[in-house]
PDB file of C-alpha atoms in Angstrom:
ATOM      1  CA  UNK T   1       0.000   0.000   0.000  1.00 82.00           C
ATOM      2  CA  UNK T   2       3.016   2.419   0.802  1.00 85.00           C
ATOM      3  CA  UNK T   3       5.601   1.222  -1.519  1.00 88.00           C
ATOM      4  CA  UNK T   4       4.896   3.567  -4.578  1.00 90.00           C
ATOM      5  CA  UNK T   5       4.829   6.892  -1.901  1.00 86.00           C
ATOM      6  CA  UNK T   6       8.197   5.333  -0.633  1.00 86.00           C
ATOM      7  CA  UNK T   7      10.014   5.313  -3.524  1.00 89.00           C
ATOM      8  CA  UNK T   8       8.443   8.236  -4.746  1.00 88.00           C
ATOM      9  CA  UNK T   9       9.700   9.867  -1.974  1.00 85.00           C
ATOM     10  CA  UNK T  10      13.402   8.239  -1.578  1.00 88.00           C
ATOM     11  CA  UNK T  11      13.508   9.397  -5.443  1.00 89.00           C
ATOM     12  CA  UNK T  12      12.469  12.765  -5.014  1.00 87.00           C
ATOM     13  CA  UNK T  13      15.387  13.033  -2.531  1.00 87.00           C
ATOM     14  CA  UNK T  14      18.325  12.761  -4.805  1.00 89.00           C
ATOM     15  CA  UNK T  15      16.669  14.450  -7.402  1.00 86.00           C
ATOM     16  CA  UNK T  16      16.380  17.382  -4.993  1.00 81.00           C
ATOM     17  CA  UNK T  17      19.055  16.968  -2.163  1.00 75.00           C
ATOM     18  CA  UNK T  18      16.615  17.631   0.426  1.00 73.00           C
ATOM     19  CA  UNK T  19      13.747  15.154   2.524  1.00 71.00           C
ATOM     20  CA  UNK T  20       9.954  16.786   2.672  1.00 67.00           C
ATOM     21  CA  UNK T  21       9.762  18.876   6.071  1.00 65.00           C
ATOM     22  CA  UNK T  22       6.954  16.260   7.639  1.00 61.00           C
ATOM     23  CA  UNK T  23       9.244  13.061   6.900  1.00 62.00           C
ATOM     24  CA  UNK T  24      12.466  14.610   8.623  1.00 61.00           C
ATOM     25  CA  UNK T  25      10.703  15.380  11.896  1.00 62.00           C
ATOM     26  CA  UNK T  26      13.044  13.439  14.637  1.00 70.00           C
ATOM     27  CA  UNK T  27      11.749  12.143  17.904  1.00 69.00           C
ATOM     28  CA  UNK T  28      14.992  13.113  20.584  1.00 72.00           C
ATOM     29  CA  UNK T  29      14.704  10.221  23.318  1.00 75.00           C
ATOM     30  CA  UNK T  30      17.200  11.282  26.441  1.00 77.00           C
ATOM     31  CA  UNK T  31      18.930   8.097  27.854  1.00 82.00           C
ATOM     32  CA  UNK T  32      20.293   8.391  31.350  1.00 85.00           C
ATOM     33  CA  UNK T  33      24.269   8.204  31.858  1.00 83.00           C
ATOM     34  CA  UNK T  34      23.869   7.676  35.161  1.00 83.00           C
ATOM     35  CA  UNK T  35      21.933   5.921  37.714  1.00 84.00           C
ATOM     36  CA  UNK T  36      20.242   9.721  38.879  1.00 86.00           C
ATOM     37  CA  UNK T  37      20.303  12.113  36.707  1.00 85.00           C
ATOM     38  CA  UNK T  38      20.333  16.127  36.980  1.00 84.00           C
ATOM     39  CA  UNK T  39      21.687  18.036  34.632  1.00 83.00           C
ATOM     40  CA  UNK T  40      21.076  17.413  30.760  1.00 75.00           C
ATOM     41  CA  UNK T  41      24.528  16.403  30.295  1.00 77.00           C
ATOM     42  CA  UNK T  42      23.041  13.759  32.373  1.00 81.00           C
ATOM     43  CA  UNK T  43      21.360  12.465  29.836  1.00 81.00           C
ATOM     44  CA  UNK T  44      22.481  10.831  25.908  1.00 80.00           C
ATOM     45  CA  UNK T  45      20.442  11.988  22.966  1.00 78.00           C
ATOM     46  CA  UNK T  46      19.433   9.226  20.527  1.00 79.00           C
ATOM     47  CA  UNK T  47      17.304  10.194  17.351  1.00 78.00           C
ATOM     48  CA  UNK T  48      14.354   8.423  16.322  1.00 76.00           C
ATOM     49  CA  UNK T  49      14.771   8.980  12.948  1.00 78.00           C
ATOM     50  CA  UNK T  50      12.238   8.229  10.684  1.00 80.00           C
ATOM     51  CA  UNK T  51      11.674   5.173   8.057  1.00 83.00           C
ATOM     52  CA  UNK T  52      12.114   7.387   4.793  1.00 84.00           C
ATOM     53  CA  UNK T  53      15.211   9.213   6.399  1.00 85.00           C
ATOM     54  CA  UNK T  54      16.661   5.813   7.444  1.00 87.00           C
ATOM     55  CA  UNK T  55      16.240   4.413   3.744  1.00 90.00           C
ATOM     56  CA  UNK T  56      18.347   6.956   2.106  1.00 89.00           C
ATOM     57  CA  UNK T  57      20.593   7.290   4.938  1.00 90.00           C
ATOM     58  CA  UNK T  58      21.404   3.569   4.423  1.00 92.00           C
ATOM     59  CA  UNK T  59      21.412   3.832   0.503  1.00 93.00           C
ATOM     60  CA  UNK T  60      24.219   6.492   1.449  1.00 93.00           C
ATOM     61  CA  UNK T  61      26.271   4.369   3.667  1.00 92.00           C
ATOM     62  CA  UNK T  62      26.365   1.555   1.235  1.00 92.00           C
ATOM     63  CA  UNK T  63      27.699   3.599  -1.195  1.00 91.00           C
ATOM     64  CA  UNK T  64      30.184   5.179   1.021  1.00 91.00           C
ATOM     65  CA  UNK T  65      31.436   2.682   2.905  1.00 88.00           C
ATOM     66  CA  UNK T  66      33.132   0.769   0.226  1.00 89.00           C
ATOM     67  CA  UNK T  67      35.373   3.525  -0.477  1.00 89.00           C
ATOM     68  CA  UNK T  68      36.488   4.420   3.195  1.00 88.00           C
ATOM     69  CA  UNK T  69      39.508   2.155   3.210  1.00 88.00           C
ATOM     70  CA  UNK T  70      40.908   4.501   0.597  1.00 89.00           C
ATOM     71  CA  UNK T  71      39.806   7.801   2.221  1.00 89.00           C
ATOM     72  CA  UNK T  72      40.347   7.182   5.818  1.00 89.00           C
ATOM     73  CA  UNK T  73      44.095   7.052   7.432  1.00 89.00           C
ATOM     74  CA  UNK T  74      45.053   3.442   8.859  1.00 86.00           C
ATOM     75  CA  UNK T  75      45.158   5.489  12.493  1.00 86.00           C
ATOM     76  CA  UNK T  76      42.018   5.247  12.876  1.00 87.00           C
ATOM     77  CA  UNK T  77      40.186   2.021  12.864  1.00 81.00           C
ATOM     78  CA  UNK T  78      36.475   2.553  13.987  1.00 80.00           C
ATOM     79  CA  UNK T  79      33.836   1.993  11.287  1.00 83.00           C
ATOM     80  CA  UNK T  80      35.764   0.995   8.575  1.00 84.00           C
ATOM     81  CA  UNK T  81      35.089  -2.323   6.963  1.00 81.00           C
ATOM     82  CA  UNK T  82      38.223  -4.792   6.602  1.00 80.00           C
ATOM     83  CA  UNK T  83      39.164  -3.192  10.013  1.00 82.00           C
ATOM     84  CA  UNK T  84      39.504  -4.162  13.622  1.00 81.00           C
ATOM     85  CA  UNK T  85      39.964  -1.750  16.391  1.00 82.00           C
ATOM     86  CA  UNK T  86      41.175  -4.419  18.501  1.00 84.00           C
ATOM     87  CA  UNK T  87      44.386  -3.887  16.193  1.00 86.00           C
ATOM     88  CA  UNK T  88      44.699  -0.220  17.550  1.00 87.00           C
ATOM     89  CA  UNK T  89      44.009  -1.693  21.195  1.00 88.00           C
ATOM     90  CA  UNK T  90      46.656  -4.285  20.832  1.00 90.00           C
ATOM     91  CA  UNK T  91      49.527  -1.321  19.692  1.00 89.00           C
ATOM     92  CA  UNK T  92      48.102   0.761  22.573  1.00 89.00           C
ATOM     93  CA  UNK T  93      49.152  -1.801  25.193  1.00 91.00           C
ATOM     94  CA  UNK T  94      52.579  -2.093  23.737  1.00 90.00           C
ATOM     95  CA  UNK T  95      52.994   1.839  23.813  1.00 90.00           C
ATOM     96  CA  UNK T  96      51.637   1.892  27.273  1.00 90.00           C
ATOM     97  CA  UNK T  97      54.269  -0.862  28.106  1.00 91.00           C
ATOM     98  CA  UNK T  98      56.469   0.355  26.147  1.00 90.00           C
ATOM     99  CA  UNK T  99      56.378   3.559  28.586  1.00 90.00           C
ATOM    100  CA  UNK T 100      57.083   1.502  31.320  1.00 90.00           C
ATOM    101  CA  UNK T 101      59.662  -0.721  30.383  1.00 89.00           C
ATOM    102  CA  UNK T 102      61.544  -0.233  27.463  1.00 88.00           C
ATOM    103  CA  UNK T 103      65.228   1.439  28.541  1.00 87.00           C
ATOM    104  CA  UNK T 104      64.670   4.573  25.825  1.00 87.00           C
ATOM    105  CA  UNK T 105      61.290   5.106  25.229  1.00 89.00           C
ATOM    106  CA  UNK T 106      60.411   5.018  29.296  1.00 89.00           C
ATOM    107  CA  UNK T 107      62.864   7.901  29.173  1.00 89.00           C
ATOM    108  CA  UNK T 108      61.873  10.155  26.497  1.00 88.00           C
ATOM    109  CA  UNK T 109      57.927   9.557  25.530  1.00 90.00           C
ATOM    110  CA  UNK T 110      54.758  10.256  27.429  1.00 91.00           C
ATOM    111  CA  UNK T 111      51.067  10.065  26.130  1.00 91.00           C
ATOM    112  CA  UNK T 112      48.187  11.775  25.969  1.00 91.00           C
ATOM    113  CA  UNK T 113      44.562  10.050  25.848  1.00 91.00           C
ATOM    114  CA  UNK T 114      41.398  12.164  24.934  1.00 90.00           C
ATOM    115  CA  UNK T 115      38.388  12.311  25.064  1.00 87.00           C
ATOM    116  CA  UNK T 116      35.929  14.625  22.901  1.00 86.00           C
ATOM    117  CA  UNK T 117      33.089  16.198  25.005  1.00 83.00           C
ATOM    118  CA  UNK T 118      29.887  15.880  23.019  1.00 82.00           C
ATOM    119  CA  UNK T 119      31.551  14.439  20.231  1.00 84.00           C
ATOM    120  CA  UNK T 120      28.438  14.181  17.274  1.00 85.00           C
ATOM    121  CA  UNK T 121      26.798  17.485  18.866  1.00 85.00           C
ATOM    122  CA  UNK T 122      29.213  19.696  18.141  1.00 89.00           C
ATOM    123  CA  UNK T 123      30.356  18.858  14.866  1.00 91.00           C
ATOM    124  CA  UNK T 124      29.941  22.381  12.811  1.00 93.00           C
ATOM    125  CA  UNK T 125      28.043  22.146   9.255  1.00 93.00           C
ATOM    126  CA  UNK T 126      30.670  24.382   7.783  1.00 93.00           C
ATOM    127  CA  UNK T 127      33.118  22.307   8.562  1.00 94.00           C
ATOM    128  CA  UNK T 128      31.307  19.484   7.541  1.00 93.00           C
ATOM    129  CA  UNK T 129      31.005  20.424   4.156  1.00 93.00           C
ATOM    130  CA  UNK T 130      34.619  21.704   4.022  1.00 93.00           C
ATOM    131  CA  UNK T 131      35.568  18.492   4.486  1.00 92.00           C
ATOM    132  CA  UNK T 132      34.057  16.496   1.966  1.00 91.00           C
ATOM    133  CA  UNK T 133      35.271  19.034  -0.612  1.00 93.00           C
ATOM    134  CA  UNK T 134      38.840  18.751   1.311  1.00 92.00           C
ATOM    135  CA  UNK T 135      38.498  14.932   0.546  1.00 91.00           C
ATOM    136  CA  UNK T 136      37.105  15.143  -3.237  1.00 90.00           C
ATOM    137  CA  UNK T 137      33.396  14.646  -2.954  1.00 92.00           C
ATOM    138  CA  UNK T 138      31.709  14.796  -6.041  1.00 91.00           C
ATOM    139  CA  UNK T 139      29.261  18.222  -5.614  1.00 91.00           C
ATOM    140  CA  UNK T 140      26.006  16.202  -6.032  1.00 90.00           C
ATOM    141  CA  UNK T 141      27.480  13.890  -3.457  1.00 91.00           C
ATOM    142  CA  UNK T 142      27.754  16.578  -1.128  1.00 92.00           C
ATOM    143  CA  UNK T 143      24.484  17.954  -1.415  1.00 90.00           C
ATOM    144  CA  UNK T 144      23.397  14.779  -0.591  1.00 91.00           C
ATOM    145  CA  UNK T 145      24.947  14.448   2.798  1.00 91.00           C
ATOM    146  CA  UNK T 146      24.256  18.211   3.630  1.00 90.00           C
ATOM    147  CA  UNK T 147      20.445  17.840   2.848  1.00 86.00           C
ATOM    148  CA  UNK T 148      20.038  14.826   5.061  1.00 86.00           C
ATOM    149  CA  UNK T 149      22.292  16.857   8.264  1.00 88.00           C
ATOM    150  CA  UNK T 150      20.875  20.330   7.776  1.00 85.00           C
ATOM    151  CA  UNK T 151      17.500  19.405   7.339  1.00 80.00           C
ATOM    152  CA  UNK T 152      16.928  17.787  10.792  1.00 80.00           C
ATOM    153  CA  UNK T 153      14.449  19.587  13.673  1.00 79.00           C
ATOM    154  CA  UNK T 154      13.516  17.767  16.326  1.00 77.00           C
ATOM    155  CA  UNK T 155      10.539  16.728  18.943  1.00 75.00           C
ATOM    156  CA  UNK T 156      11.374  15.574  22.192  1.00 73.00           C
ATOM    157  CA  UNK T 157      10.093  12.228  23.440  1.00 70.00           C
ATOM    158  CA  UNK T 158       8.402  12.191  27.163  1.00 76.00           C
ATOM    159  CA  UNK T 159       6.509   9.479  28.433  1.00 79.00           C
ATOM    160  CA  UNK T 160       6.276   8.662  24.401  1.00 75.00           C
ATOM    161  CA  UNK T 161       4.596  12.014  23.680  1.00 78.00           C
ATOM    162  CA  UNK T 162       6.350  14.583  21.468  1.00 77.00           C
ATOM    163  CA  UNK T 163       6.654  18.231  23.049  1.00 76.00           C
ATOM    164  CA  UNK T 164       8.378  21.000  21.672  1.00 78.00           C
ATOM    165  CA  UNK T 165       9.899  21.748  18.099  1.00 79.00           C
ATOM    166  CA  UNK T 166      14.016  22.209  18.143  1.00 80.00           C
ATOM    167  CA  UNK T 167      15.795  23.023  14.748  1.00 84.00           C
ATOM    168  CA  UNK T 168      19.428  22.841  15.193  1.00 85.00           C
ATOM    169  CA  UNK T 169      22.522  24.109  13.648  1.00 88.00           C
ATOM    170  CA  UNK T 170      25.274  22.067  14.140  1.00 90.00           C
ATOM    171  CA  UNK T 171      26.110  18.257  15.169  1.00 89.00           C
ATOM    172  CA  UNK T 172      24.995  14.829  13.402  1.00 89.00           C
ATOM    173  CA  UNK T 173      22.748  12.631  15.134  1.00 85.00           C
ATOM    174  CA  UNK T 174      22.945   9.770  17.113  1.00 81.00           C
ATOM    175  CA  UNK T 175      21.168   6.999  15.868  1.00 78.00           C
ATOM    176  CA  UNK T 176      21.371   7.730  12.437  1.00 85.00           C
ATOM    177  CA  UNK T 177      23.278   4.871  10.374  1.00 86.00           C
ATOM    178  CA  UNK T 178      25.120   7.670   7.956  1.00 89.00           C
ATOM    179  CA  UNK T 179      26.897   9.865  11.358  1.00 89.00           C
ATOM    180  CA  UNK T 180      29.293   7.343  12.391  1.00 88.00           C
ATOM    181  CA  UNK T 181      30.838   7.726   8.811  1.00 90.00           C
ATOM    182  CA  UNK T 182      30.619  11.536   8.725  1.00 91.00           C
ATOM    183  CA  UNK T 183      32.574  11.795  11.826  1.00 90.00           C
ATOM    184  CA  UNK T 184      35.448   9.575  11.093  1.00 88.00           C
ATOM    185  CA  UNK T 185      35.656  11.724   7.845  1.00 90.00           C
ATOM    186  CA  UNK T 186      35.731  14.536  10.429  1.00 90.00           C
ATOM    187  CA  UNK T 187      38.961  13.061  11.973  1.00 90.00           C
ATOM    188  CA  UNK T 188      40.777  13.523   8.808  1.00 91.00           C
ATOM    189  CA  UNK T 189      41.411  16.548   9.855  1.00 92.00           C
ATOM    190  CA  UNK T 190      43.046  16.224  12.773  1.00 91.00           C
ATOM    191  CA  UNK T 191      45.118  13.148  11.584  1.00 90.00           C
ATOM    192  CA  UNK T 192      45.945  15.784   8.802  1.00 92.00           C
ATOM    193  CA  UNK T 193      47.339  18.056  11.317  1.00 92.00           C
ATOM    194  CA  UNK T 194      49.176  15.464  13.714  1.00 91.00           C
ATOM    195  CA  UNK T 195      51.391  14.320  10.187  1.00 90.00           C
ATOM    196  CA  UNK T 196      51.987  18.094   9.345  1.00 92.00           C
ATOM    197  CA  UNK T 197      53.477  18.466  12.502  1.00 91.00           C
ATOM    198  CA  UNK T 198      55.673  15.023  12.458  1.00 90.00           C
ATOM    199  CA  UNK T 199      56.785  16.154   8.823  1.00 90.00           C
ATOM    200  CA  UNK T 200      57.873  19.568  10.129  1.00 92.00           C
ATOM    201  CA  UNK T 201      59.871  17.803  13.427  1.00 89.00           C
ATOM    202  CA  UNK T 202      57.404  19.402  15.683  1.00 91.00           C
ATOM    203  CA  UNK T 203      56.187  15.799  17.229  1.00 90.00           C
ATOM    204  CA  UNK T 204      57.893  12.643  17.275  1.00 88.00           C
ATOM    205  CA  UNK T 205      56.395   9.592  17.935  1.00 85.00           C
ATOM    206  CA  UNK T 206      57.237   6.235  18.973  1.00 87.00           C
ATOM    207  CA  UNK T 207      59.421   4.003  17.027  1.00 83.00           C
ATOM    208  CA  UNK T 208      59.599   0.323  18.034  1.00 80.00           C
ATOM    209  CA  UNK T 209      62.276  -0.498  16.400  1.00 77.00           C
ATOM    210  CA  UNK T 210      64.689   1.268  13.745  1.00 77.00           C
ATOM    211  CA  UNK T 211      62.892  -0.087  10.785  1.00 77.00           C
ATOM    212  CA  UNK T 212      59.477   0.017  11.968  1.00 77.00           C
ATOM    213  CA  UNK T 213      57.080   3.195  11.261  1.00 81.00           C
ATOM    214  CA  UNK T 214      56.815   5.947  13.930  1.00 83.00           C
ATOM    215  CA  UNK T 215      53.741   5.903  15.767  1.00 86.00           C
ATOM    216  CA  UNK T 216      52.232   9.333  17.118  1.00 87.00           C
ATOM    217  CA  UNK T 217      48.493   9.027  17.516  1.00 88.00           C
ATOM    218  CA  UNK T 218      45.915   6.174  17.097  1.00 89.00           C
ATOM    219  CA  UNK T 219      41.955   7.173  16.929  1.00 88.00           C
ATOM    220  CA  UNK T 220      39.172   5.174  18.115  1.00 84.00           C
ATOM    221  CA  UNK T 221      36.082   7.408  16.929  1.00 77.00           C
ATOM    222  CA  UNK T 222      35.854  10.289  19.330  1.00 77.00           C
ATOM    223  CA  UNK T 223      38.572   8.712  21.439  1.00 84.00           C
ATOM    224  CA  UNK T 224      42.129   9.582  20.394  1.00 89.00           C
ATOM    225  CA  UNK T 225      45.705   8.492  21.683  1.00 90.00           C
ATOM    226  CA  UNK T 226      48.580  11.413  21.381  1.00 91.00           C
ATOM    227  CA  UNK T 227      52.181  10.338  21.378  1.00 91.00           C
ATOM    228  CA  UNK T 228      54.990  12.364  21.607  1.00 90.00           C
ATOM    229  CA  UNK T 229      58.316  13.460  23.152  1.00 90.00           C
ATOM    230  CA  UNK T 230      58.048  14.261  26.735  1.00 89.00           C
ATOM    231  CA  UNK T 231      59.286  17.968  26.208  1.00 89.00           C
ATOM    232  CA  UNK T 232      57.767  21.243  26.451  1.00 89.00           C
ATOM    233  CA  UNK T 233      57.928  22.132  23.120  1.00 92.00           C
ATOM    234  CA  UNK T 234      56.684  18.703  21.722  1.00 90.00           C
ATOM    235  CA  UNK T 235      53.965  18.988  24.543  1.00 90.00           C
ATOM    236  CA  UNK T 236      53.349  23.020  23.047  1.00 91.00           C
ATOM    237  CA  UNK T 237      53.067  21.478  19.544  1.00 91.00           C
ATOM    238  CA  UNK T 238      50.499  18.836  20.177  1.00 91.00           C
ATOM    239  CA  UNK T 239      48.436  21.161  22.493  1.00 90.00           C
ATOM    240  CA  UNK T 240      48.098  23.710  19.568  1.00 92.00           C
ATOM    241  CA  UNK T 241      47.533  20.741  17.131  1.00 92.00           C
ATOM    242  CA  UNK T 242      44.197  19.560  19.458  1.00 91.00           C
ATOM    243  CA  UNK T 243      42.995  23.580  19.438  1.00 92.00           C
ATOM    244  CA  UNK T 244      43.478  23.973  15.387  1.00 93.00           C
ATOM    245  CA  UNK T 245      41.266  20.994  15.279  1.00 92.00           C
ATOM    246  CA  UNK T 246      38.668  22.503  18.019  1.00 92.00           C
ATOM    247  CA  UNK T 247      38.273  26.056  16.488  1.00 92.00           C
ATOM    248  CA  UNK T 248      37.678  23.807  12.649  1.00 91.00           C
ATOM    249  CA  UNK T 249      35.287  21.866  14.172  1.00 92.00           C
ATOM    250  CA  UNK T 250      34.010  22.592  16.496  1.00 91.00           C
ATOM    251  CA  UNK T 251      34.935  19.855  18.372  1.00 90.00           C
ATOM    252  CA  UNK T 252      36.040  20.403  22.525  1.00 89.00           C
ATOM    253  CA  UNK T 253      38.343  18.002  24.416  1.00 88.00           C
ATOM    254  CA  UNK T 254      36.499  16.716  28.023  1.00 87.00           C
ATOM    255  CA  UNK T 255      39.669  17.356  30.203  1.00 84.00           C
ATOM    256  CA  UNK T 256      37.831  15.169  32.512  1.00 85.00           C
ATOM    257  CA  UNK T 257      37.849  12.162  30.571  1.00 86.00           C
ATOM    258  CA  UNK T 258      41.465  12.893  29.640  1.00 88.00           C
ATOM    259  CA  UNK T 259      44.391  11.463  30.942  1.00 89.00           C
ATOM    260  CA  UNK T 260      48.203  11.470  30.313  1.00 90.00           C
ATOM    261  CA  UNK T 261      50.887   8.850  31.161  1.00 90.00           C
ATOM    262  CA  UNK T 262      54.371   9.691  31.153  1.00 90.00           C
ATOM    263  CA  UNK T 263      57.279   7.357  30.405  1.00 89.00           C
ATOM    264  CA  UNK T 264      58.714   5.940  34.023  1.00 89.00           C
ATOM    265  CA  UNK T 265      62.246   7.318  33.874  1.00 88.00           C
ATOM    266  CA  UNK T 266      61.303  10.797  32.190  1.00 86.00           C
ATOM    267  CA  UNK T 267      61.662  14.025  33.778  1.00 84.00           C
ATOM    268  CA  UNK T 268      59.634  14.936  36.382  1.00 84.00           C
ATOM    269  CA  UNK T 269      60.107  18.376  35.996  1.00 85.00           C
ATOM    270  CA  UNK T 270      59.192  18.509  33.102  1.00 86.00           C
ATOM    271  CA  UNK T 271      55.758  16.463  34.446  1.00 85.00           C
ATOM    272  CA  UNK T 272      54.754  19.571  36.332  1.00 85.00           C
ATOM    273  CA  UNK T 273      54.356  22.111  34.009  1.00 86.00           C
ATOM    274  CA  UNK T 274      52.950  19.735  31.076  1.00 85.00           C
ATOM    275  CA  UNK T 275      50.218  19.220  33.521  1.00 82.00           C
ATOM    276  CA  UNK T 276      49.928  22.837  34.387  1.00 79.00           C
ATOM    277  CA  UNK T 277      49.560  23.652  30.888  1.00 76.00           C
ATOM    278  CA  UNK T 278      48.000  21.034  29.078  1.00 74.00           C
TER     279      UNK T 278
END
């Protein structure tokens, strides 16, 4: 009974770039993070997005995830087929050994792990965009992905009933098969920055052994591993590396949920003010 309005519809959509107001209406259900929540960063907002959005969402993502291998940096290992992030876990434990044990690298190195506060709500349109052209995105391509981001608003779900009408201007949703994708595109960016910096000498990473490849950060979605020397001007370098990335994107670093090891024998002078100014 629906299928000709369907693909009428799904059609119209990349003839036009954009979804009909009344089918792009998203239900916002707040999750709890915790076991009593107060504030509304309390709470995690998952989009109810609805059937006709979902089928060209997912028309999208099969498209576009055949060609992420090629796009996306070998760093970063979340939501690209052919890949396992267990690989990126299993190098993490050797660098956090590594920092421990190993007679050089326990004297020179330190890490930094981050984590993004907000991650998919912050993410600005502009830079959005920007990126896709960055990466070579066919115009009509683009138009494609904006219309389906830009064109969200929102209801909020209580008790099951809808209340309010929000029409945002930034982030991607959660819950919506075609974000996930978007955002590790988003990384690009700051994996762009991290190699401009090794390639000027600004950041060195860790090297394994002589012949191996230097490592100096490893992504895992919206959480990141920095590597580095433990100096201050290595430390400087990487700091104004994470803030580039910030101001493109939007993006904000949860000090919080951040953390930094330091390699056992390093200088502990040099601890002090990295955490003073980090």
């Amino acid at each position: 009974m629906v299928k000709d309005q369907v693909i009428s519809e799904v059609l119209r959509f990349f003839d036009t770039g954009c979804l009909p107001e009344d089918w792009n209406h998203t239900h916002l259900c707040l999750i709890p993070k915790v076991k009593d929540p107060k504030q509304i960063t309390d709470l995690r907002p998952i989009s109810l997005c609805s059937v006709i959005y979902k089928i060209v969402s997912k028309i999208l993502v099969n498209r576009l995830k055949k060609h992420l291998p090629t796009i996306i940096s070998p760093t970063q290992d979340a939501f690209v087929s052919e890949r396992l992030i267990s690989d990126n876990i299993l190098i993490a434990h050797e660098v956090v050994h590594s920092l421990h044990s190993h007679p050089q690298i326990s004297q020179s190195s330190m890490m930094i792990k981050t984590d993004m506060s907000k991650a998919y709500d912050r993410v600005e349109w502009k830079f959005l965009k920007e990126m896709r052209q960055a990466l070579g995105f066919q115009d009509l391509w683009i138009s494609w992905i904006m219309g389906c981001v830009t064109s969200v608003s929102y209801f909020v779900a209580v008790n099951g009933q809808p209340y309010g009408l929000i029409k945002p201007k930034r982030g991607i949703r959660q819950g919506d098969p075609l974000s996930h994708f978007l955002f590790v595109l988003c990384t690009e960016a700051l994996i762009h920055l991290f190699k401009q910096a090794e390639r000027d000498g600004k950041v060195s990473g860790i090297q394994f052994h002589q012949s191996g490849p230097a490592i100096n950060h490893l992504l895992f979605a919206n959480d990141s591993l920095f590597i580095c020397k433990a100096t201050k001007d290595q430390c400087s370098a990487m700091m104004t590396c994470l803030h580039q990335y910030e101001s493109l994107s939007g993006q904000m670093i949860n000090k919080q949920k951040s953390a930094i090891t330091f390699g056992s024998k390093s200088d502990k002078d040099v601890w002090e003010w990295i955490k003073l100014n980090t």
